[in-house]
mmCIF file of C-alpha atoms and ligand atoms in Angstrom:
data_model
loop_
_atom_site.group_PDB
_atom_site.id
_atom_site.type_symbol
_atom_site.label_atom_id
_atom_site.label_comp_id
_atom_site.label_asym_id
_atom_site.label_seq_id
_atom_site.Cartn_x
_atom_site.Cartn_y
_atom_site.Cartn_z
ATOM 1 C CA UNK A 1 77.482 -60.004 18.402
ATOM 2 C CA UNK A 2 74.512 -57.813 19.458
ATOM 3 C CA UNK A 3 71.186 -57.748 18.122
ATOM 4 C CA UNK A 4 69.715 -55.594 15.244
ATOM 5 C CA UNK A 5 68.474 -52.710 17.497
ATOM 6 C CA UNK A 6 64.644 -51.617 17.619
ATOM 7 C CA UNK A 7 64.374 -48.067 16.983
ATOM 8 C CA UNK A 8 67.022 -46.847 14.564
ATOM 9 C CA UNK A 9 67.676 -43.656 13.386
ATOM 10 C CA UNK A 10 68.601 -43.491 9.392
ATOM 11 C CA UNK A 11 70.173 -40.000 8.644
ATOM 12 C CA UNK A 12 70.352 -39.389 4.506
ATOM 13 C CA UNK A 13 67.539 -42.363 4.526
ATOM 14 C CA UNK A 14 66.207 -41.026 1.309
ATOM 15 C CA UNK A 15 69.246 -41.817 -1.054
ATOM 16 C CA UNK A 16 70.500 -44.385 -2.713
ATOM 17 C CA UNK A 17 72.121 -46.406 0.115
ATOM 18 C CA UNK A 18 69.865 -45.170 3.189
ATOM 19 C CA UNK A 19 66.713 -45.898 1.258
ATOM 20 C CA UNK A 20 68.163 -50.082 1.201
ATOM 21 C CA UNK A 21 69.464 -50.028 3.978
ATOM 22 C CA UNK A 22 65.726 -48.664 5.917
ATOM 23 C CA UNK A 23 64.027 -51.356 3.641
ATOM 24 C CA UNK A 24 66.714 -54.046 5.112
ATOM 25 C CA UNK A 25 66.261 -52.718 8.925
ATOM 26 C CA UNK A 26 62.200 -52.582 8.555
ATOM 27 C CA UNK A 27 62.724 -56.185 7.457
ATOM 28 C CA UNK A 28 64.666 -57.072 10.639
ATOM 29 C CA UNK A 29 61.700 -56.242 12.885
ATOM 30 C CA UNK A 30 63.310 -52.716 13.300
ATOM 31 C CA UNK A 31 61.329 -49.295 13.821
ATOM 32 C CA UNK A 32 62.904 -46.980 11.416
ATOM 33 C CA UNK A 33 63.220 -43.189 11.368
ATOM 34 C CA UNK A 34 64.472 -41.879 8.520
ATOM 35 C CA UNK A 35 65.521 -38.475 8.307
ATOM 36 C CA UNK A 36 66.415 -36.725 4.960
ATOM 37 C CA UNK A 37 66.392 -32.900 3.509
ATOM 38 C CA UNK A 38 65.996 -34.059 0.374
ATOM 39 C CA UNK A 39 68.834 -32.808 -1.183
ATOM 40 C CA UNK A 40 69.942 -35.349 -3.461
ATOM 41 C CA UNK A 41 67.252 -38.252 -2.257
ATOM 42 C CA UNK A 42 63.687 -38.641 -3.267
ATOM 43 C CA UNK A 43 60.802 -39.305 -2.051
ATOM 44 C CA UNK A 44 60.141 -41.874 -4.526
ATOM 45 C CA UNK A 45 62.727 -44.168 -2.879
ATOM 46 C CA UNK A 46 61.429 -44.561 0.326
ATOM 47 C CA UNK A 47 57.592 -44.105 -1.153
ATOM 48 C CA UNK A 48 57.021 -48.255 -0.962
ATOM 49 C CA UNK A 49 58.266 -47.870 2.595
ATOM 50 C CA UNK A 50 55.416 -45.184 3.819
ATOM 51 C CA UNK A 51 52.449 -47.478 3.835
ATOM 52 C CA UNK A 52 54.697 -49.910 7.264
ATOM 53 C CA UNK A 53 53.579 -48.323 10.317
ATOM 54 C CA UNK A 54 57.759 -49.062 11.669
ATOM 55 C CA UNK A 55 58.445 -46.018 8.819
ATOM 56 C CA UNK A 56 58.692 -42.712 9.635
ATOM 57 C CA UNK A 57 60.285 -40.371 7.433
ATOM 58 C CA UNK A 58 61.122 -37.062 8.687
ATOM 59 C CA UNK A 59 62.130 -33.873 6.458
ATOM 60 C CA UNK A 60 65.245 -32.304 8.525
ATOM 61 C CA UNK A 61 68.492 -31.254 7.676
ATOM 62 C CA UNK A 62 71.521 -32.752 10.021
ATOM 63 C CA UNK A 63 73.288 -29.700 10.000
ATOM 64 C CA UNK A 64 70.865 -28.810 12.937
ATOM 65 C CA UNK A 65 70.281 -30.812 16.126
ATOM 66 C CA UNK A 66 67.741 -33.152 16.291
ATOM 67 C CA UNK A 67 66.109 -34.581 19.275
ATOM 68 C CA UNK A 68 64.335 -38.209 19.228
ATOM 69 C CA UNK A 69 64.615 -41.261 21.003
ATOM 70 C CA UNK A 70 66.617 -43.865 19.230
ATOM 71 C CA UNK A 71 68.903 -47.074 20.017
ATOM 72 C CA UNK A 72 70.620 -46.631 16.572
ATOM 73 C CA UNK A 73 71.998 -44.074 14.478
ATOM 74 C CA UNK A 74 72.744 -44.837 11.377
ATOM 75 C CA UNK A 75 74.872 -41.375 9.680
ATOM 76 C CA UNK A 76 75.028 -41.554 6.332
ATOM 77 C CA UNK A 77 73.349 -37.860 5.315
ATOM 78 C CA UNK A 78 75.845 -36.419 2.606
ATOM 79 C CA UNK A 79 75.799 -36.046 -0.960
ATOM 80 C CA UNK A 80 78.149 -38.659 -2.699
ATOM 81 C CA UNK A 81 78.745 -37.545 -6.328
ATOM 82 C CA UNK A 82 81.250 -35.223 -7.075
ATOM 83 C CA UNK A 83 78.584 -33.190 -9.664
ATOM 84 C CA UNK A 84 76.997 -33.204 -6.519
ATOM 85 C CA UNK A 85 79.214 -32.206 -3.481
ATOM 86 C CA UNK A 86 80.942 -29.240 -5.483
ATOM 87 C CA UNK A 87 77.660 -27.661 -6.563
ATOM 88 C CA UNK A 88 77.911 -26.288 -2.784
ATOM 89 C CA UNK A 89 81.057 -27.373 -1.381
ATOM 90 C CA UNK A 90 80.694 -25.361 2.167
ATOM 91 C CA UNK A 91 77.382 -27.264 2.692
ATOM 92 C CA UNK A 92 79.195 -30.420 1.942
ATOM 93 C CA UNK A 93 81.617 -29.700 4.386
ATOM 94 C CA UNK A 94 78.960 -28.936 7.059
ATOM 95 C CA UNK A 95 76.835 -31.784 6.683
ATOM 96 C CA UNK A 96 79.818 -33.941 7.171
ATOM 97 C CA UNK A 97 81.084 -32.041 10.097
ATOM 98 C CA UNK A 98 78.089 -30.561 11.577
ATOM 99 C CA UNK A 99 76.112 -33.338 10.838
ATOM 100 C CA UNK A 100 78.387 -35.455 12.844
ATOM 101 C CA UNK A 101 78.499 -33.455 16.000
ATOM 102 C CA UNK A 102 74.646 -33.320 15.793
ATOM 103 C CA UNK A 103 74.168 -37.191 15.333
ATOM 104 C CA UNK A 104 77.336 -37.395 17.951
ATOM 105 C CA UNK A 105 75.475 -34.939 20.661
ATOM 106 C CA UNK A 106 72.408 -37.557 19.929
ATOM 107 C CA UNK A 107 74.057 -40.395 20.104
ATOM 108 C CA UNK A 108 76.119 -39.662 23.537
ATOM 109 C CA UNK A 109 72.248 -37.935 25.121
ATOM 110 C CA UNK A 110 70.527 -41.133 24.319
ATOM 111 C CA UNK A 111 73.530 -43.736 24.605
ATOM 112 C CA UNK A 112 72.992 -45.242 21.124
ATOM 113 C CA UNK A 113 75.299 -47.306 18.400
ATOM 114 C CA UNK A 114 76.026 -45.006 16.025
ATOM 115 C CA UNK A 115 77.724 -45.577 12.210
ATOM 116 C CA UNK A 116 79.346 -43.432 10.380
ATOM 117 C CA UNK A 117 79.211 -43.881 6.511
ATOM 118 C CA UNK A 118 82.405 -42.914 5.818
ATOM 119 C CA UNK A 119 84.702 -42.996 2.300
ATOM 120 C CA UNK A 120 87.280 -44.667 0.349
ATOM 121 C CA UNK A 121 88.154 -41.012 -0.398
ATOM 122 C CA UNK A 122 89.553 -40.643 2.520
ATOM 123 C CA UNK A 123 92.671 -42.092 0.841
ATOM 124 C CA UNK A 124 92.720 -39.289 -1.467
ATOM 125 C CA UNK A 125 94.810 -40.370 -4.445
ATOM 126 C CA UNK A 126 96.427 -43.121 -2.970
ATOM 127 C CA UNK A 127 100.393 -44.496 -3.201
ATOM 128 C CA UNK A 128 99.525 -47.728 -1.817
ATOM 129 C CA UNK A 129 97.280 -50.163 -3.420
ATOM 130 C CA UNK A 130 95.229 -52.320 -2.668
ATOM 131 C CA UNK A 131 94.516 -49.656 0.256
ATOM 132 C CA UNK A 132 94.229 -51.163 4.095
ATOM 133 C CA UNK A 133 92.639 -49.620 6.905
ATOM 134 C CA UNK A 134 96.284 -48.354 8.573
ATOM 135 C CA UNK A 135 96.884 -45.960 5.581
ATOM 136 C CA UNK A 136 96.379 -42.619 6.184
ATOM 137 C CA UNK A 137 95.670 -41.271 2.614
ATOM 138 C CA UNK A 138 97.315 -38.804 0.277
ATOM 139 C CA UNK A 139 94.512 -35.938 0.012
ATOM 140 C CA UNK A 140 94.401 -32.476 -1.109
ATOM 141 C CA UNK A 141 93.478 -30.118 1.246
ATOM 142 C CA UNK A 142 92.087 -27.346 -0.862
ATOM 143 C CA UNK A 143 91.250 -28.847 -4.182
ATOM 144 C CA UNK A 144 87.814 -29.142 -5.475
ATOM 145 C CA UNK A 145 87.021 -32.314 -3.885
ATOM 146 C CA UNK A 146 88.347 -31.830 -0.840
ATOM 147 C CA UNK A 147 84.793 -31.132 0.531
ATOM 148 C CA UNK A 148 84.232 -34.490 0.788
ATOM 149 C CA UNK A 149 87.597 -36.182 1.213
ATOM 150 C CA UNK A 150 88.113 -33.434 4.037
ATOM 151 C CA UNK A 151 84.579 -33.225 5.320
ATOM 152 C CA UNK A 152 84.691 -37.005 5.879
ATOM 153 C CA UNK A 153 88.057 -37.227 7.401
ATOM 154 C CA UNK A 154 86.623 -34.736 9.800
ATOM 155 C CA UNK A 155 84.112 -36.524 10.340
ATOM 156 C CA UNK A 156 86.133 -39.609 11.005
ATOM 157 C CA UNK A 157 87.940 -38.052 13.742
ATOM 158 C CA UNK A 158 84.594 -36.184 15.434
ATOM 159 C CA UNK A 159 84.064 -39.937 16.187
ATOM 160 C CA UNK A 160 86.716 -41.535 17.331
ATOM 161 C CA UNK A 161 87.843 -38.311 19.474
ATOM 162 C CA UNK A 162 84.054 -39.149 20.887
ATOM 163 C CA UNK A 163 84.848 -42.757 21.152
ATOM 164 C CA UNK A 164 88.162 -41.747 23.148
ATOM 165 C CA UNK A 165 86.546 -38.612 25.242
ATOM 166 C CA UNK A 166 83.568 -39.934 26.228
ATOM 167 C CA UNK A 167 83.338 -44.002 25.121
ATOM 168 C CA UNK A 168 80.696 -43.847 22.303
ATOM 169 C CA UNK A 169 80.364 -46.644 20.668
ATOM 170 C CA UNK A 170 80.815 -45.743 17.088
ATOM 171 C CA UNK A 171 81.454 -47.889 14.003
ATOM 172 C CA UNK A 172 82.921 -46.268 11.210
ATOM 173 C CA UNK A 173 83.109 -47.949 7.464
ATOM 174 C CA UNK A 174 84.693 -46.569 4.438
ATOM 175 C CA UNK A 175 82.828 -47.562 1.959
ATOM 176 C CA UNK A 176 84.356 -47.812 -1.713
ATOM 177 C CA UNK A 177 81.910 -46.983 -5.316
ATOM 178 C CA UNK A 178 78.834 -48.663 -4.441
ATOM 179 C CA UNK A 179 76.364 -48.944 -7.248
ATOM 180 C CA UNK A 180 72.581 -50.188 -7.760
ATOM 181 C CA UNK A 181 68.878 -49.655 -8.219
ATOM 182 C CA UNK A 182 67.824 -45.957 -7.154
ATOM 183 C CA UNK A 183 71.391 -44.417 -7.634
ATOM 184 C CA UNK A 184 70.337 -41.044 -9.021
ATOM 185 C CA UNK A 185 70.312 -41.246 -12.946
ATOM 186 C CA UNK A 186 71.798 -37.683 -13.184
ATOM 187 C CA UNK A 187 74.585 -37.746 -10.792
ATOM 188 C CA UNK A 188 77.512 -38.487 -12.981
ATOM 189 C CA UNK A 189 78.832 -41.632 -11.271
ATOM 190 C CA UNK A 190 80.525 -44.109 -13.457
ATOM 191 C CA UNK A 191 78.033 -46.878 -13.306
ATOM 192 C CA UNK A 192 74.929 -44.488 -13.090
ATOM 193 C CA UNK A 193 76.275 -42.316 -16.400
ATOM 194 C CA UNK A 194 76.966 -45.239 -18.262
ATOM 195 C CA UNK A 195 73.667 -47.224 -18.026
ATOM 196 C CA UNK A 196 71.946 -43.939 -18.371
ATOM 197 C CA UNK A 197 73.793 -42.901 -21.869
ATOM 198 C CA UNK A 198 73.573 -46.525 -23.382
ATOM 199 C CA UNK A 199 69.781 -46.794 -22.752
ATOM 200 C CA UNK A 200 69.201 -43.390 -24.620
ATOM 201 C CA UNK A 201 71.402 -44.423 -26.947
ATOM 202 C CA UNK A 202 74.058 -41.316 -26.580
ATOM 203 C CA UNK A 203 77.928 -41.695 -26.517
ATOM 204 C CA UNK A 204 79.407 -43.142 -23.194
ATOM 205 C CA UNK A 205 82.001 -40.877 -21.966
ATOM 206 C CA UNK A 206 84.919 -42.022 -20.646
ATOM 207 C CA UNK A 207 87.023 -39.293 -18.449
ATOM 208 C CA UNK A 208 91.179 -40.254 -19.589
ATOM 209 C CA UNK A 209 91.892 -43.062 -21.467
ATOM 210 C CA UNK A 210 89.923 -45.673 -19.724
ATOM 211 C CA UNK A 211 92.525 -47.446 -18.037
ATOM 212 C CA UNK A 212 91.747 -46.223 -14.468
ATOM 213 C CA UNK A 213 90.445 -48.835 -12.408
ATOM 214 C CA UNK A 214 87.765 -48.772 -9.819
ATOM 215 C CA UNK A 215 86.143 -51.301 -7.935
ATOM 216 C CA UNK A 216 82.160 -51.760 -7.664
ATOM 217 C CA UNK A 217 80.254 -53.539 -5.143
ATOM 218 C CA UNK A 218 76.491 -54.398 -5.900
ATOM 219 C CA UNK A 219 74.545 -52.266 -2.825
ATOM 220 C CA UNK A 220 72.852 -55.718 -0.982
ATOM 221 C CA UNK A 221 76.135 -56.193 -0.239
ATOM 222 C CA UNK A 222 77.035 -53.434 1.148
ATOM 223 C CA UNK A 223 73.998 -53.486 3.266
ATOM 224 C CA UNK A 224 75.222 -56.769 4.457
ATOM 225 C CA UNK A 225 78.564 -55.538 5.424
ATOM 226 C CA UNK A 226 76.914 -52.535 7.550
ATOM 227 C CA UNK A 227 73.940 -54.812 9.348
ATOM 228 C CA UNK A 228 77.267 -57.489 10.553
ATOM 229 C CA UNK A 229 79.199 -53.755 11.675
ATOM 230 C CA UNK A 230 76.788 -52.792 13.565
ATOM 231 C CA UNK A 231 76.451 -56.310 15.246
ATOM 232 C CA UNK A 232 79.747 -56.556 16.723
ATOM 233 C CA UNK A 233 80.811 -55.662 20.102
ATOM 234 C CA UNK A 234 81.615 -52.129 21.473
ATOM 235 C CA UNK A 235 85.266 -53.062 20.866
ATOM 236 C CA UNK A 236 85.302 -53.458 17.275
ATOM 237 C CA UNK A 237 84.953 -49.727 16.008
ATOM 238 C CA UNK A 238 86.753 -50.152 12.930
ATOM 239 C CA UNK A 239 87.143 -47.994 10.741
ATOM 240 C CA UNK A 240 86.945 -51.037 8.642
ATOM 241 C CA UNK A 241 86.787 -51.076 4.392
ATOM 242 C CA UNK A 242 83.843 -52.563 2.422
ATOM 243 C CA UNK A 243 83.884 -52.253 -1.182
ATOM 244 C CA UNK A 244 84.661 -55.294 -4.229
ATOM 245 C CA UNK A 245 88.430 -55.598 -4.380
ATOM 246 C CA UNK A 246 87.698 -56.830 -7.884
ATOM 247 C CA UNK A 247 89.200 -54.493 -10.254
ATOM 248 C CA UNK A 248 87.803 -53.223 -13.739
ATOM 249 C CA UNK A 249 89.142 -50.506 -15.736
ATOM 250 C CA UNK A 250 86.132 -47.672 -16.904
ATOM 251 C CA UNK A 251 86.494 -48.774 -20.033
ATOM 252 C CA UNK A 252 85.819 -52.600 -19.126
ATOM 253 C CA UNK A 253 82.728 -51.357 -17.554
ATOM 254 C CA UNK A 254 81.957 -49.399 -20.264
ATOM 255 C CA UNK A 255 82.091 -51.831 -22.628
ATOM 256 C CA UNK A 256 79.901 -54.119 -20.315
ATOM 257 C CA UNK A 257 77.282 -51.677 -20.352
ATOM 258 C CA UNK A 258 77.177 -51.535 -23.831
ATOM 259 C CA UNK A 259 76.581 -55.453 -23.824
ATOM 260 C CA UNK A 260 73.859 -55.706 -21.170
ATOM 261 C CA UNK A 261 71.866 -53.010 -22.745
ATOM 262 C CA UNK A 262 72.632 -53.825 -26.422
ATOM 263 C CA UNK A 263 73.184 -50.000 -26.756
ATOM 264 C CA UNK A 264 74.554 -48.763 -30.227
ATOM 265 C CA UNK A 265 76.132 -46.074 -28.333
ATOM 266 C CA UNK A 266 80.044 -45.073 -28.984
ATOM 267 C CA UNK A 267 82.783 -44.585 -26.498
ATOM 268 C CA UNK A 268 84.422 -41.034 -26.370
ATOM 269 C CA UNK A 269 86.964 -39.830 -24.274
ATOM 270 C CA UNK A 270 87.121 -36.468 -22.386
ATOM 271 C CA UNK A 271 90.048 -35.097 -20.004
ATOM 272 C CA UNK A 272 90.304 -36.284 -16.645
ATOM 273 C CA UNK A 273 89.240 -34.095 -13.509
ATOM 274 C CA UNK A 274 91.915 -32.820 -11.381
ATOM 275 C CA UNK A 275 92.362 -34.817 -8.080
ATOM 276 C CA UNK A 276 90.822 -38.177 -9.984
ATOM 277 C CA UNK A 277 92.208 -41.024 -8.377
ATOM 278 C CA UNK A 278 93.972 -43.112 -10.723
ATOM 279 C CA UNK A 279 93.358 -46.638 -8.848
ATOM 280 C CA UNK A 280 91.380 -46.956 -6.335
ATOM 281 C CA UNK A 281 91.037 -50.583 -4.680
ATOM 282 C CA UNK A 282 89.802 -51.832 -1.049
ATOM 283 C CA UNK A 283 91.793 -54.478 1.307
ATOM 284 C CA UNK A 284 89.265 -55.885 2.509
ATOM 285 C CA UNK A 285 91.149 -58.418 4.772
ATOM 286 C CA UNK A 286 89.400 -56.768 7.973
ATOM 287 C CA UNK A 287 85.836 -57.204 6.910
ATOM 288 C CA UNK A 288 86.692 -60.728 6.058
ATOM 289 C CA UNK A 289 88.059 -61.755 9.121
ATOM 290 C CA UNK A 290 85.941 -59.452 11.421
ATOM 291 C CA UNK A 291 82.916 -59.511 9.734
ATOM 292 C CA UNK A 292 82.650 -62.900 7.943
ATOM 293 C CA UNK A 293 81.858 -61.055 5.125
ATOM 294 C CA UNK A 294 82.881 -60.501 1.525
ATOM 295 C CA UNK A 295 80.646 -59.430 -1.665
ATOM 296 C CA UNK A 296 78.575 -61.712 -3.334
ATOM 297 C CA UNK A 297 77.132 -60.434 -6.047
ATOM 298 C CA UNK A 298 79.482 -60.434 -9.447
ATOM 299 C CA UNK A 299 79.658 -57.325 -11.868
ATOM 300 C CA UNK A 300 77.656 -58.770 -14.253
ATOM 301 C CA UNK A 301 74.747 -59.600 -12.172
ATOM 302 C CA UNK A 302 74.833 -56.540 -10.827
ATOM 303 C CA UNK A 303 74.766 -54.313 -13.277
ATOM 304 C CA UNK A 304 71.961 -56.336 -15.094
ATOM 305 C CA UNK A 305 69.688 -55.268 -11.923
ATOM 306 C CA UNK A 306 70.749 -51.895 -12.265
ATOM 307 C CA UNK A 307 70.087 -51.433 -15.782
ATOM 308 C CA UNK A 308 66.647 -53.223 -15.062
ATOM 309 C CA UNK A 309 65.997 -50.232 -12.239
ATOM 310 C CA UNK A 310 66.865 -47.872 -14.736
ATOM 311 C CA UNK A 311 65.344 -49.310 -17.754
ATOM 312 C CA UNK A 312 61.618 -48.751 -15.988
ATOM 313 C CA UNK A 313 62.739 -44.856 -14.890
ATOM 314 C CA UNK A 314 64.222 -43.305 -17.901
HETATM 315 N N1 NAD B 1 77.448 -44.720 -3.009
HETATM 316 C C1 NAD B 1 78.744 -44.817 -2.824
HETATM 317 O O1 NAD B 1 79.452 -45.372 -3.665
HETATM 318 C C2 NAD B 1 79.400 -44.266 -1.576
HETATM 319 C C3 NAD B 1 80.770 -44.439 -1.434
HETATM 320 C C4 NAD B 1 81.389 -43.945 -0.299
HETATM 321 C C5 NAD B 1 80.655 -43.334 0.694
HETATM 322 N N2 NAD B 1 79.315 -43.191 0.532
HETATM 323 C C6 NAD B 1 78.587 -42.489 1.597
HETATM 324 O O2 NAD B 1 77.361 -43.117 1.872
HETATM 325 C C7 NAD B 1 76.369 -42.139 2.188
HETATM 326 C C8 NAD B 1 75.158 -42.314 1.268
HETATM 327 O O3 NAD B 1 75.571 -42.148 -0.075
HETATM 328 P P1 NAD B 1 74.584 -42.377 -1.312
HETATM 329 O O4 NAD B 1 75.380 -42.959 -2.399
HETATM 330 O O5 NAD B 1 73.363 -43.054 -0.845
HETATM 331 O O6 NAD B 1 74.297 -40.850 -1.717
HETATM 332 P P2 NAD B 1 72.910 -40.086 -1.890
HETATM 333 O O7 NAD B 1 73.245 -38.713 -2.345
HETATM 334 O O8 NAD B 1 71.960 -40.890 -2.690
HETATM 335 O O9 NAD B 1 72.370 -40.042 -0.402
HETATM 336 C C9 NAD B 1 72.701 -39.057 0.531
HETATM 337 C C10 NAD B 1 71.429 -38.642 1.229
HETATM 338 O O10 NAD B 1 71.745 -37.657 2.225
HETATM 339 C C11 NAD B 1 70.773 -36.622 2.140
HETATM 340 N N3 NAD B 1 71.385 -35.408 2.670
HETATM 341 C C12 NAD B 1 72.391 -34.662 2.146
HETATM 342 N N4 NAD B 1 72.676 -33.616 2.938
HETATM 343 C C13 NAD B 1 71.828 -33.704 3.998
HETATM 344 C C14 NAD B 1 71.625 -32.909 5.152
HETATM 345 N N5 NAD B 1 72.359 -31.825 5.392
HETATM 346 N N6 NAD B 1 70.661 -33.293 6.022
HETATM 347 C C15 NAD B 1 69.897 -34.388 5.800
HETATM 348 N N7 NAD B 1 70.046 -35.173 4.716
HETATM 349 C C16 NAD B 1 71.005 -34.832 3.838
HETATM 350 C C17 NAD B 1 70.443 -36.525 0.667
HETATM 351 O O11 NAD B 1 69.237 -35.863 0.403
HETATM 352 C C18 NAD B 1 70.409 -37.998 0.295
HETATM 353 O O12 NAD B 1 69.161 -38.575 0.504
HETATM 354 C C19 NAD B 1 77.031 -40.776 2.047
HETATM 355 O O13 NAD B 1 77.430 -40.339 3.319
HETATM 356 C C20 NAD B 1 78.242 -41.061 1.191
HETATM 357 O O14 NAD B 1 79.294 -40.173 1.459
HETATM 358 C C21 NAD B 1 78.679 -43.627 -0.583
#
């Protein structure tokens, strides 16, 4: 295991998961650089952050090079909602595979660690489930998410051909729904949509019948799993799955919403999008055994944070 290192580059820094996982790093005695275009992050997450002299924040967009001095890249630039990544799919697809060569070119010129946030969508719509790391997914190449799913699988392979070609050491996670404080409250995520329409009291809208399943893990855990990543030696790489292999169906959640906010709100059901995975659930047997790691926080707990977060912003 290495330690945490000091200056640390945080691409995407001002979203959802970058802007916990700079808070984390600043609290490990790290100097953090965050670097964001503002896309789909804010300001206002990062904002407590501004007043530590280890915080920079930087306004740049990854899909050109950038040239600092770090010891740690962490890549995790890219818009994550479907509403989203399709509202310009050929910039998704170039912040996930320019963006990569960029924070690659950096990260072989200064001979940093460097992570790649990568996605359980990589699986596509899978035939295997729970899904392990050794499956290679089931993904359409030109549907309308195939920004992403594509974009990331690119990405994937940008750094392990760099790992192979010229012995980066990368770590690469594929994260599954992640969910939490400062997820944006219009981005049509499950979790996100759900709080948001109970606490104004409109209907929740479930896409099908409710019985897909997902899995949700509460973001301090995910944090967790990417700090103990980025710890291991240069031989671990993964790509290695962290998500909750706890399965509820949308209309569980749904229905826990509804309890946690004592919302008044109604369930209605709409048709599902094309290329929606019907299950989606992480193996996590690698993170367990490589790691030491495996999520903490329940369901319930979490989502009683979240709709706290979102109960002071809406
Ligand atoms: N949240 C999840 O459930 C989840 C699941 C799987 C993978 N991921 C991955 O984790 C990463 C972070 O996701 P998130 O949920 O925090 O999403 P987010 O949209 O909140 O954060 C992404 C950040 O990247 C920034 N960004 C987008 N394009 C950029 C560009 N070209 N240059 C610089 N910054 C850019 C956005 O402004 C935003 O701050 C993404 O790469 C996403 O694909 C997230």
């Amino acid at each position: 295991m290495k330690e945490l290192s000091q200056r640390v580059l945080v691409t995407g820094g001002a979203g959802f998961l970058g802007s916990h996982l700079c808070e984390r790093l600043l609290g490990a005695g790290c100097e953090v650089l965050c670097v964001d275009n503002f896309y789909t992050g804010r300001r206002d997450n990062v904002a407590h952050l501004l007043p530590n002299s280890r915080f920079e924040l930087i306004r740049h967009d990854v899909t050109f090079p950038l040239y600092v001095e770090v010891d740690a890249i962490y890549n995790l630039a890219c818009p994550a909602s479907p509403i989203h990544y399709q509202y310009n799919p050929v910039q998704t697809t170039k912040t996930s595979v320019h963006g990569a060569i960029n924070m690659l070119g950096l990260a072989k010129r200064v001979k940093a660690r460097i992570f790649q946030a990568s996605t359980s969508e990589v699986y596509g719509d899978p035939e295997v489930h729970p899904q392990r790391e050794d499956y290679w997914g089931r993904v359409n190449p030109i549907g309308s998410r195939s920004c992403y799913d594509e974009g990331k699988r690119c990405a994937e392979t940008l750094f392990f051909d760099y790992h192979r070609q010229y012995g980066l050491d990368i770590k690469v996670a594929r994260i599954f729904n992640t969910y939490g404080p400062r997820m944006h409250p219009n981005d049509g995520r499950v979790v996100s949509n759900f709080i948001v329409q109970a606490l104004r009291g409109h209907d929740i809208t479930i896409y099908g019948d409710g019985s897909q399943t997902r899995s949700f893990c509460y973001v301090d855990d995910l944090i967790e799993a990417i700090v103990r990543l980025m710890a291991q030696d240069k031989d671990f790489t993964g790509p290695v799955n962290i998500g909750n292999p706890t399965e509820f169906t949308i209309r569980q959640l749904a229905e826990t919403v509804l309890g946690l906010t004592c919302s008044s709100s109604r369930l209605i059901f709409r048709e599902l999008p094309s290329d929606d995975p019907r299950q989606r659930k992480p193996d996590i047997s690698l993170a367990r055994s490589r790691l030491g790691w495996q999520p903490k926080v329940s369901l319930e707990e979490g989502l009683k944070r979240t709709v706290e977060y979102f109960s002071g912003i809406i």
